[in-house]
Amino acid sequence: STGVTSGLTRMKNFFDRFPPFPTRYVVVAPDEDRNKVVKEANKPQFADLNTKFFPYSAVEELYALCQKRKIRGVTEEFLDCYMETIVN
């Protein structure tokens, strides 16, 4: 899998090179990588991304719910329930 820092660097490059548009910058990673994601995302060079963390366990939980209830689409607000805003 992609390292946290290199992933954030690619997101930052995208953020810096394109005109502003509504998007979210999300790191999807193993639960045990949370502290590393928080540490890296809060570095000054990445702070303006307002990064969210979407742990694998939450992805699995959401997938299971969608399969069980035959959910075909979700809103951004619903997805936000599974993500953690990690920038201080």
mmCIF file of C-alpha atoms in Angstrom:
data_model
loop_
_atom_site.group_PDB
_atom_site.id
_atom_site.type_symbol
_atom_site.label_atom_id
_atom_site.label_comp_id
_atom_site.label_asym_id
_atom_site.label_seq_id
_atom_site.Cartn_x
_atom_site.Cartn_y
_atom_site.Cartn_z
ATOM 1 C CA SER A 1 0.000 0.000 0.000
ATOM 2 C CA THR A 2 1.005 3.584 -0.474
ATOM 3 C CA GLY A 3 2.815 5.252 2.384
ATOM 4 C CA VAL A 4 0.935 7.908 4.301
ATOM 5 C CA THR A 5 3.419 10.693 3.576
ATOM 6 C CA SER A 6 3.643 9.965 -0.144
ATOM 7 C CA GLY A 7 -0.155 9.823 -0.378
ATOM 8 C CA LEU A 8 -0.506 13.159 1.399
ATOM 9 C CA THR A 9 2.187 14.638 -0.844
ATOM 10 C CA ARG A 10 0.259 13.592 -3.959
ATOM 11 C CA MET A 11 -2.940 15.066 -2.521
ATOM 12 C CA LYS A 12 -1.123 18.315 -1.728
ATOM 13 C CA ASN A 13 0.319 18.497 -5.258
ATOM 14 C CA PHE A 14 -3.186 18.061 -6.668
ATOM 15 C CA PHE A 15 -4.541 20.698 -4.260
ATOM 16 C CA ASP A 16 -1.834 23.187 -5.255
ATOM 17 C CA ARG A 17 -2.039 22.660 -9.026
ATOM 18 C CA PHE A 18 -5.761 22.868 -9.687
ATOM 19 C CA PRO A 19 -8.296 25.615 -9.089
ATOM 20 C CA PRO A 20 -10.302 25.189 -5.912
ATOM 21 C CA PHE A 21 -13.285 22.900 -6.194
ATOM 22 C CA PRO A 22 -15.331 21.066 -3.606
ATOM 23 C CA THR A 23 -13.571 17.830 -2.716
ATOM 24 C CA ARG A 24 -12.388 15.957 0.327
ATOM 25 C CA TYR A 25 -8.949 14.554 0.959
ATOM 26 C CA VAL A 26 -9.260 11.171 2.628
ATOM 27 C CA VAL A 27 -6.628 8.693 3.749
ATOM 28 C CA VAL A 28 -7.959 5.132 3.788
ATOM 29 C CA ALA A 29 -5.593 2.986 5.825
ATOM 30 C CA PRO A 30 -5.399 0.245 8.440
ATOM 31 C CA ASP A 31 -6.769 1.210 11.847
ATOM 32 C CA GLU A 32 -3.329 0.772 13.376
ATOM 33 C CA ASP A 33 -1.943 3.515 11.093
ATOM 34 C CA ARG A 34 -4.251 6.165 12.610
ATOM 35 C CA ASN A 35 -1.559 7.814 14.753
ATOM 36 C CA LYS A 36 0.818 8.069 11.787
ATOM 37 C CA VAL A 37 -1.937 9.560 9.610
ATOM 38 C CA VAL A 38 -2.819 12.112 12.312
ATOM 39 C CA LYS A 39 0.837 13.041 12.816
ATOM 40 C CA GLU A 40 1.583 13.448 9.107
ATOM 41 C CA ALA A 41 -1.682 15.203 8.183
ATOM 42 C CA ASN A 42 -1.094 17.800 10.900
ATOM 43 C CA LYS A 43 2.298 18.829 9.529
ATOM 44 C CA PRO A 44 2.185 22.443 8.299
ATOM 45 C CA GLN A 45 2.589 21.511 4.627
ATOM 46 C CA PHE A 46 -0.557 19.322 4.713
ATOM 47 C CA ALA A 47 -2.784 21.220 7.162
ATOM 48 C CA ASP A 48 -4.803 23.045 4.494
ATOM 49 C CA LEU A 49 -6.025 19.724 3.062
ATOM 50 C CA ASN A 50 -8.315 19.219 6.083
ATOM 51 C CA THR A 51 -7.625 15.502 5.758
ATOM 52 C CA LYS A 52 -10.062 12.861 6.922
ATOM 53 C CA PHE A 53 -9.165 9.351 8.078
ATOM 54 C CA PHE A 54 -11.270 6.406 6.881
ATOM 55 C CA PRO A 55 -10.020 3.283 8.685
ATOM 56 C CA TYR A 56 -10.286 -0.112 7.040
ATOM 57 C CA SER A 57 -12.623 -1.278 9.808
ATOM 58 C CA ALA A 58 -15.076 1.504 8.906
ATOM 59 C CA VAL A 59 -14.842 0.617 5.208
ATOM 60 C CA GLU A 60 -15.639 -2.999 6.072
ATOM 61 C CA GLU A 61 -18.525 -1.934 8.315
ATOM 62 C CA LEU A 62 -19.982 0.322 5.620
ATOM 63 C CA TYR A 63 -19.586 -2.369 2.964
ATOM 64 C CA ALA A 64 -21.314 -4.955 5.167
ATOM 65 C CA LEU A 65 -24.193 -2.567 5.850
ATOM 66 C CA CYS A 66 -24.620 -1.813 2.146
ATOM 67 C CA GLN A 67 -24.589 -5.526 1.315
ATOM 68 C CA LYS A 68 -27.007 -6.461 4.100
ATOM 69 C CA ARG A 69 -29.507 -3.664 3.370
ATOM 70 C CA LYS A 70 -29.001 -3.642 -0.416
ATOM 71 C CA ILE A 71 -27.955 0.010 -0.310
ATOM 72 C CA ARG A 72 -26.926 1.199 -3.761
ATOM 73 C CA GLY A 73 -25.773 4.718 -2.997
ATOM 74 C CA VAL A 74 -24.833 6.893 -0.058
ATOM 75 C CA THR A 75 -24.552 10.628 0.457
ATOM 76 C CA GLU A 76 -21.403 12.487 1.403
ATOM 77 C CA GLU A 77 -22.969 13.247 4.770
ATOM 78 C CA PHE A 78 -23.551 9.539 5.380
ATOM 79 C CA LEU A 79 -19.944 8.736 4.466
ATOM 80 C CA ASP A 80 -18.762 11.417 6.880
ATOM 81 C CA CYS A 81 -20.227 9.342 9.721
ATOM 82 C CA TYR A 82 -17.516 6.765 9.023
ATOM 83 C CA MET A 83 -14.613 9.217 8.720
ATOM 84 C CA GLU A 84 -12.651 11.164 11.283
ATOM 85 C CA THR A 85 -11.480 14.728 10.711
ATOM 86 C CA ILE A 86 -7.892 14.637 11.924
ATOM 87 C CA VAL A 87 -6.461 18.101 11.357
ATOM 88 C CA ASN A 88 -6.190 20.149 14.547
#
